Amino acid sequence: MTNRRSILGLVGGAAVAALATGLMATSAMAQEVTLKLHQFLPAQANVPKLILDVWADNVEKDSGGRIKVDRYPSMQLGGKPPELLDQAIDGVADIVWTVVGYTPGRFPGTEVFELPFMMTNARAVSRAYWEMFEEHWKDTDFQNVHILGTWVHGPGLIHSADPVETPEDLQGMKIRGGSRSVNSLLTELGATPVGMPVPAIPEGLSKGVIDGTTIPWEVTTALKVPELVENHTEFTGGALYTLTFVLAMNKEKYDSLPDDLKKVVDDNSGMEFSVFAGGTQADSDGPAREIALDLGNNIITLDEAQTAVWRDASQPIYDAWLKDMSDKGIDGQALLDQAQALIAKYTPMYEK
């Protein structure tokens, strides 16, 4: 009897051990891949909350739990925002979201969308951006990384301590600019451009390091900008500027995925995702603008004639960019013509 009980105990123990091993194996199989997504904004900001989390949640869901996306906001994996793209290339992070202009001149072609008054509709421009990325930059400028999405934000405008209505009003002001094109424009108009990543803007404004900043409405909420400045200058018939973004994945990490998980990533990326991202970011402009209105801030909306003065003043930025492209052996005029044609083609699709 004792032997029989011992044998049954041994058999039972073995079954439990086998079951535990099986469960661990099943768990390991269920979550095959963990991806580290790194970016520079707080988790509650619009882009992480409304775009990056949506992408990550969809990838996790569509993979049946086999992909897990760990999100690291506010540079939690270390480094500075201008280093994000290299972090994706080097494998410090598996996926990064970043501003292309954080590395001025490194990806010169994408700057065509950042030129003054190019941006009309974030969805249309994001669609044009993806199309030109696939044709011109996928296997050249971005060959060392796997790009998941390309988009732009809504209209870029000026938020300042003192009101700005004419280009002359910028004389002597220290303004944060988000890209090489914006900084060139500020210099052309007599301001002193100050380069700083978006998270540094509140401190820069509160300490008087800058007198104003160029950013879209949507990010002003997370940065408390309407509480730090009282004046906001909008333009008609085209934005003062926009910035180009990429959601980029480490190439080796992407290539290491099994084909079915690559398909999950691909199905949630590309042109439609880019349009969604750009549109979602622009759609967040309205609620942020309302906050400034509720605070009693001064919103200056320049009409078409007033905007035309700024547009004319920005022509030297186009000339300088075209020369720079030529010096790099790039046909900038061809890129400019193509971008303008695509924007004109797609804008009616997305206008309400």
Short mmCIF file of C-alpha atoms in Angstrom, two decimals, residues 5-308:
data_model
loop_
_atom_site.label_atom_id
_atom_site.label_comp_id
_atom_site.label_asym_id
_atom_site.label_seq_id
_atom_site.Cartn_x
_atom_site.Cartn_y
_atom_site.Cartn_z
CA ARG A 5 0.87 5.55 -2.44
CA SER A 6 4.46 6.54 -3.00
CA ILE A 7 4.22 5.68 -6.64
CA LEU A 8 0.96 7.63 -6.98
CA GLY A 9 2.57 10.55 -5.17
CA LEU A 10 5.50 10.46 -7.51
CA VAL A 11 3.19 10.25 -10.51
CA GLY A 12 1.08 13.14 -9.15
CA GLY A 13 4.15 15.24 -8.50
CA ALA A 14 5.41 14.58 -11.99
CA ALA A 15 2.05 15.57 -13.44
CA VAL A 16 2.04 18.81 -11.49
CA ALA A 17 5.59 19.56 -12.60
CA ALA A 18 4.70 18.76 -16.20
CA LEU A 19 1.63 20.95 -16.00
CA ALA A 20 3.64 23.83 -14.56
CA THR A 21 6.28 23.43 -17.25
CA GLY A 22 3.58 23.38 -19.90
CA LEU A 23 1.98 26.51 -18.51
CA MET A 24 5.32 28.30 -18.48
CA ALA A 25 5.97 27.21 -22.03
CA THR A 26 2.53 28.37 -23.10
CA SER A 27 3.09 31.71 -21.38
CA ALA A 28 6.44 32.09 -23.11
CA MET A 29 4.86 31.24 -26.45
CA ALA A 30 1.99 33.65 -25.83
CA GLN A 31 4.40 36.55 -25.43
CA GLU A 32 7.14 35.98 -27.96
CA VAL A 33 8.34 39.56 -28.44
CA THR A 34 8.69 42.61 -26.22
CA LEU A 35 9.26 45.93 -27.93
CA LYS A 36 10.59 49.00 -26.11
CA LEU A 37 8.95 52.19 -27.43
CA HIS A 38 10.84 55.35 -26.43
CA GLN A 39 9.81 59.00 -26.91
CA PHE A 40 10.26 62.43 -25.39
CA LEU A 41 6.79 63.59 -24.26
CA PRO A 42 4.97 62.79 -21.00
CA ALA A 43 2.66 59.79 -21.23
CA GLN A 44 -0.44 61.99 -20.86
CA ALA A 45 0.43 64.23 -23.84
CA ASN A 46 -1.70 63.91 -26.96
CA VAL A 47 0.74 62.05 -29.21
CA PRO A 48 1.53 59.26 -26.71
CA LYS A 49 -2.07 59.01 -25.53
CA LEU A 50 -3.94 59.31 -28.82
CA ILE A 51 -1.46 57.95 -31.38
CA LEU A 52 1.41 55.89 -29.98
CA ASP A 53 -0.70 54.04 -27.41
CA VAL A 54 -3.34 53.32 -30.05
CA TRP A 55 -0.67 51.88 -32.35
CA ALA A 56 0.87 49.81 -29.56
CA ASP A 57 -2.49 48.56 -28.25
CA ASN A 58 -3.56 47.50 -31.75
CA VAL A 59 -0.30 45.65 -32.35
CA GLU A 60 -0.65 43.82 -29.04
CA LYS A 61 -4.28 42.93 -29.76
CA ASP A 62 -3.73 41.87 -33.37
CA SER A 63 -0.78 39.69 -32.37
CA GLY A 64 -2.96 37.78 -29.93
CA GLY A 65 -0.71 38.87 -27.09
CA ARG A 66 2.45 37.55 -28.73
CA ILE A 67 3.84 41.09 -28.98
CA LYS A 68 4.06 43.29 -25.90
CA VAL A 69 4.95 46.96 -26.30
CA ASP A 70 6.57 48.55 -23.26
CA ARG A 71 6.18 52.35 -23.41
CA TYR A 72 8.90 54.65 -22.11
CA PRO A 73 7.82 58.33 -22.16
CA SER A 74 9.86 61.40 -21.26
CA MET A 75 13.21 59.85 -22.30
CA GLN A 76 13.02 57.24 -19.52
CA LEU A 77 15.56 55.03 -21.29
CA GLY A 78 18.09 57.86 -21.11
CA GLY A 79 19.66 60.21 -23.59
CA LYS A 80 18.29 63.38 -25.15
CA PRO A 81 15.55 63.78 -27.79
CA PRO A 82 18.02 64.43 -30.66
CA GLU A 83 19.53 61.00 -29.92
CA LEU A 84 16.30 59.05 -30.38
CA LEU A 85 16.78 58.04 -34.00
CA ASP A 86 20.24 56.72 -33.29
CA GLN A 87 18.81 54.81 -30.34
CA ALA A 88 16.53 53.00 -32.78
CA ILE A 89 19.41 52.37 -35.20
CA ASP A 90 21.71 51.12 -32.42
CA GLY A 91 19.05 49.05 -30.62
CA VAL A 92 18.96 51.06 -27.38
CA ALA A 93 15.22 51.19 -28.06
CA ASP A 94 13.25 48.97 -30.43
CA ILE A 95 10.93 51.77 -31.57
CA VAL A 96 11.19 55.55 -31.25
CA TRP A 97 8.97 58.48 -32.09
CA THR A 98 10.94 61.62 -32.88
CA VAL A 99 11.14 64.92 -34.69
CA VAL A 100 13.25 64.56 -37.81
CA GLY A 101 14.44 68.15 -37.40
CA TYR A 102 16.10 67.34 -34.08
CA THR A 103 19.11 66.38 -36.21
CA PRO A 104 19.33 69.40 -38.57
CA GLY A 105 20.56 68.65 -42.06
CA ARG A 106 20.81 64.90 -41.55
CA PHE A 107 17.61 64.18 -43.49
CA PRO A 108 17.47 67.20 -45.80
CA GLY A 109 14.79 65.93 -48.18
CA THR A 110 12.05 65.77 -45.56
CA GLU A 111 12.59 69.48 -44.91
CA VAL A 112 10.55 70.19 -48.04
CA PHE A 113 7.42 69.73 -45.90
CA GLU A 114 8.77 72.03 -43.19
CA LEU A 115 9.22 75.03 -45.46
CA PRO A 116 7.10 78.07 -44.52
CA PHE A 117 3.45 77.90 -45.57
CA MET A 118 3.77 74.46 -47.21
CA MET A 119 1.39 72.89 -44.67
CA THR A 120 -2.30 73.19 -45.50
CA ASN A 121 -3.89 70.05 -44.01
CA ALA A 122 -2.08 67.61 -41.71
CA ARG A 123 -3.73 64.53 -43.23
CA ALA A 124 -2.94 65.58 -46.80
CA VAL A 125 0.66 66.50 -45.99
CA SER A 126 1.21 63.29 -44.00
CA ARG A 127 -0.06 61.26 -46.96
CA ALA A 128 2.24 63.14 -49.33
CA TYR A 129 5.13 62.68 -46.89
CA TRP A 130 4.65 58.88 -46.79
CA GLU A 131 4.41 58.68 -50.56
CA MET A 132 7.63 60.64 -51.02
CA PHE A 133 9.34 58.71 -48.23
CA GLU A 134 8.70 55.44 -50.04
CA GLU A 135 9.91 56.88 -53.35
CA HIS A 136 12.92 58.91 -52.24
CA TRP A 137 14.12 58.23 -48.70
CA LYS A 138 13.23 54.67 -47.67
CA ASP A 139 16.37 53.17 -49.18
CA THR A 140 18.59 56.24 -48.83
CA ASP A 141 18.25 58.63 -45.87
CA PHE A 142 16.41 56.07 -43.71
CA GLN A 143 18.06 52.88 -44.94
CA ASN A 144 19.46 52.05 -41.48
CA VAL A 145 16.07 51.98 -39.76
CA HIS A 146 12.62 50.53 -40.45
CA ILE A 147 10.09 53.37 -40.70
CA LEU A 148 6.59 52.61 -39.44
CA GLY A 149 4.99 56.02 -39.99
CA THR A 150 5.68 59.52 -41.29
CA TRP A 151 3.52 62.49 -40.44
CA VAL A 152 3.31 66.18 -39.64
CA HIS A 153 1.46 68.14 -36.99
CA GLY A 154 -1.24 70.75 -37.50
CA PRO A 155 -0.55 74.42 -38.20
CA GLY A 156 2.54 75.72 -36.46
CA LEU A 157 2.13 79.15 -34.93
CA ILE A 158 3.79 81.66 -32.62
CA HIS A 159 3.10 81.79 -28.88
CA SER A 160 4.72 84.83 -27.28
CA ALA A 161 4.88 87.09 -24.26
CA ASP A 162 4.36 90.18 -26.43
CA PRO A 163 1.91 90.31 -29.36
CA VAL A 164 3.21 89.49 -32.84
CA GLU A 165 1.30 90.73 -35.88
CA THR A 166 3.97 91.69 -38.42
CA PRO A 167 7.41 90.23 -39.17
CA GLU A 168 8.91 93.40 -37.67
CA ASP A 169 7.37 92.51 -34.29
CA LEU A 170 9.82 89.61 -34.03
CA GLN A 171 12.83 91.95 -34.06
CA GLY A 172 15.02 91.19 -31.05
CA MET A 173 12.82 88.41 -29.69
CA LYS A 174 14.31 85.09 -28.57
CA ILE A 175 12.04 82.42 -30.05
CA ARG A 176 12.31 78.67 -29.77
CA GLY A 177 12.26 77.08 -33.21
CA GLY A 178 11.65 73.41 -33.82
CA SER A 179 13.57 72.84 -37.05
CA ARG A 180 16.30 74.21 -39.27
CA SER A 181 13.75 75.85 -41.58
CA VAL A 182 11.93 77.52 -38.70
CA ASN A 183 15.18 78.79 -37.23
CA SER A 184 16.23 80.16 -40.62
CA LEU A 185 12.90 81.96 -40.93
CA LEU A 186 13.20 83.45 -37.44
CA THR A 187 16.70 84.69 -38.25
CA GLU A 188 15.50 86.16 -41.53
CA LEU A 189 12.80 88.08 -39.67
CA GLY A 190 15.16 89.51 -37.07
CA ALA A 191 14.49 87.19 -34.16
CA THR A 192 17.09 85.12 -32.36
CA PRO A 193 16.23 81.43 -32.75
CA VAL A 194 16.84 79.26 -29.71
CA GLY A 195 17.09 75.54 -30.26
CA MET A 196 15.56 73.38 -27.55
CA PRO A 197 13.50 70.18 -27.45
CA VAL A 198 9.78 70.51 -26.74
CA PRO A 199 10.00 69.37 -23.07
CA ALA A 200 12.35 72.29 -22.28
CA ILE A 201 9.87 74.97 -23.47
CA PRO A 202 8.03 75.58 -20.15
CA GLU A 203 11.25 76.20 -18.24
CA GLY A 204 12.58 78.35 -21.07
CA LEU A 205 9.46 80.54 -20.99
CA SER A 206 9.19 80.75 -17.21
CA LYS A 207 12.84 81.74 -16.79
CA GLY A 208 12.85 84.21 -19.66
CA VAL A 209 15.38 82.21 -21.67
CA ILE A 210 12.94 82.59 -24.58
CA ASP A 211 10.28 85.21 -25.29
CA GLY A 212 8.12 82.82 -27.24
CA THR A 213 7.96 79.54 -29.06
CA THR A 214 6.78 78.03 -32.32
CA ILE A 215 4.64 74.94 -31.71
CA PRO A 216 1.17 73.75 -32.78
CA TRP A 217 -1.80 74.24 -30.49
CA GLU A 218 -2.16 70.58 -29.51
CA VAL A 219 1.04 70.32 -27.49
CA THR A 220 0.47 73.57 -25.59
CA THR A 221 -1.83 71.80 -23.13
CA ALA A 222 0.77 69.36 -21.84
CA LEU A 223 3.38 72.14 -21.69
CA LYS A 224 1.07 74.69 -19.96
CA VAL A 225 2.06 77.27 -22.60
CA PRO A 226 -1.22 79.29 -22.39
CA GLU A 227 -0.43 79.83 -18.71
CA LEU A 228 3.08 81.09 -19.50
CA VAL A 229 2.37 83.48 -22.41
CA GLU A 230 -0.67 85.54 -23.31
CA ASN A 231 -0.36 85.97 -27.09
CA HIS A 232 -0.85 83.49 -29.92
CA THR A 233 -0.43 84.34 -33.63
CA GLU A 234 -2.27 82.25 -36.24
CA PHE A 235 -2.05 82.46 -40.03
CA THR A 236 -4.60 82.07 -42.85
CA GLY A 237 -4.24 79.95 -46.00
CA GLY A 238 -1.32 77.87 -44.82
CA ALA A 239 0.66 77.31 -41.65
CA LEU A 240 3.76 79.27 -40.72
CA TYR A 241 5.46 75.88 -40.57
CA THR A 242 5.08 72.25 -39.58
CA LEU A 243 7.48 69.57 -38.38
CA THR A 244 8.11 66.11 -39.79
CA PHE A 245 7.95 63.10 -37.48
CA VAL A 246 8.87 59.46 -37.86
CA LEU A 247 7.93 56.36 -35.92
CA ALA A 248 11.04 54.25 -36.46
CA MET A 249 11.92 50.66 -35.56
CA ASN A 250 15.28 48.98 -35.18
CA LYS A 251 15.84 47.19 -38.47
CA GLU A 252 17.34 44.03 -36.98
CA LYS A 253 14.46 43.76 -34.50
CA TYR A 254 11.90 44.03 -37.30
CA ASP A 255 13.78 41.54 -39.48
CA SER A 256 13.93 39.07 -36.57
CA LEU A 257 10.13 38.86 -36.31
CA PRO A 258 8.38 35.82 -37.76
CA ASP A 259 6.45 36.62 -40.92
CA ASP A 260 3.04 36.62 -39.24
CA LEU A 261 4.19 39.13 -36.62
CA LYS A 262 5.83 41.28 -39.29
CA LYS A 263 2.42 41.36 -40.94
CA VAL A 264 0.83 42.54 -37.69
CA VAL A 265 3.31 45.41 -37.50
CA ASP A 266 2.92 46.20 -41.22
CA ASP A 267 -0.88 46.16 -41.07
CA ASN A 268 -0.81 48.79 -38.33
CA SER A 269 1.80 50.98 -40.04
CA GLY A 270 2.33 52.75 -43.35
CA MET A 271 0.28 55.34 -45.19
CA GLU A 272 -3.07 54.96 -43.43
CA PHE A 273 -1.43 55.04 -40.02
CA SER A 274 0.54 58.14 -41.06
CA VAL A 275 -2.65 59.89 -42.15
CA PHE A 276 -4.34 58.86 -38.90
CA ALA A 277 -1.43 60.16 -36.83
CA GLY A 278 -1.19 63.51 -38.57
CA GLY A 279 -4.95 63.99 -38.50
CA THR A 280 -5.29 63.00 -34.86
CA GLN A 281 -2.57 65.42 -33.86
CA ALA A 282 -4.23 68.24 -35.81
CA ASP A 283 -7.67 67.38 -34.39
CA SER A 284 -6.27 68.05 -30.91
CA ASP A 285 -5.53 71.67 -31.84
CA GLY A 286 -9.10 72.87 -31.26
CA PRO A 287 -9.50 71.80 -27.61
CA ALA A 288 -6.06 73.21 -26.77
CA ARG A 289 -6.97 76.53 -28.40
CA GLU A 290 -10.14 76.67 -26.29
CA ILE A 291 -8.01 76.51 -23.14
CA ALA A 292 -6.15 79.65 -24.21
CA LEU A 293 -9.47 81.37 -24.94
CA ASP A 294 -10.86 80.37 -21.55
CA LEU A 295 -7.80 81.95 -19.92
CA GLY A 296 -8.54 85.20 -21.72
CA ASN A 297 -5.41 85.08 -23.86
CA ASN A 298 -4.99 87.23 -26.96
CA ILE A 299 -5.37 85.15 -30.13
CA ILE A 300 -4.27 87.08 -33.20
CA THR A 301 -5.55 85.58 -36.45
CA LEU A 302 -3.86 87.18 -39.43
CA ASP A 303 -6.06 87.45 -42.54
CA GLU A 304 -4.93 86.51 -46.04
CA ALA A 305 -3.44 89.91 -46.80
CA GLN A 306 -1.52 90.00 -43.51
CA THR A 307 -0.35 86.42 -44.02
CA ALA A 308 0.85 87.29 -47.54
#
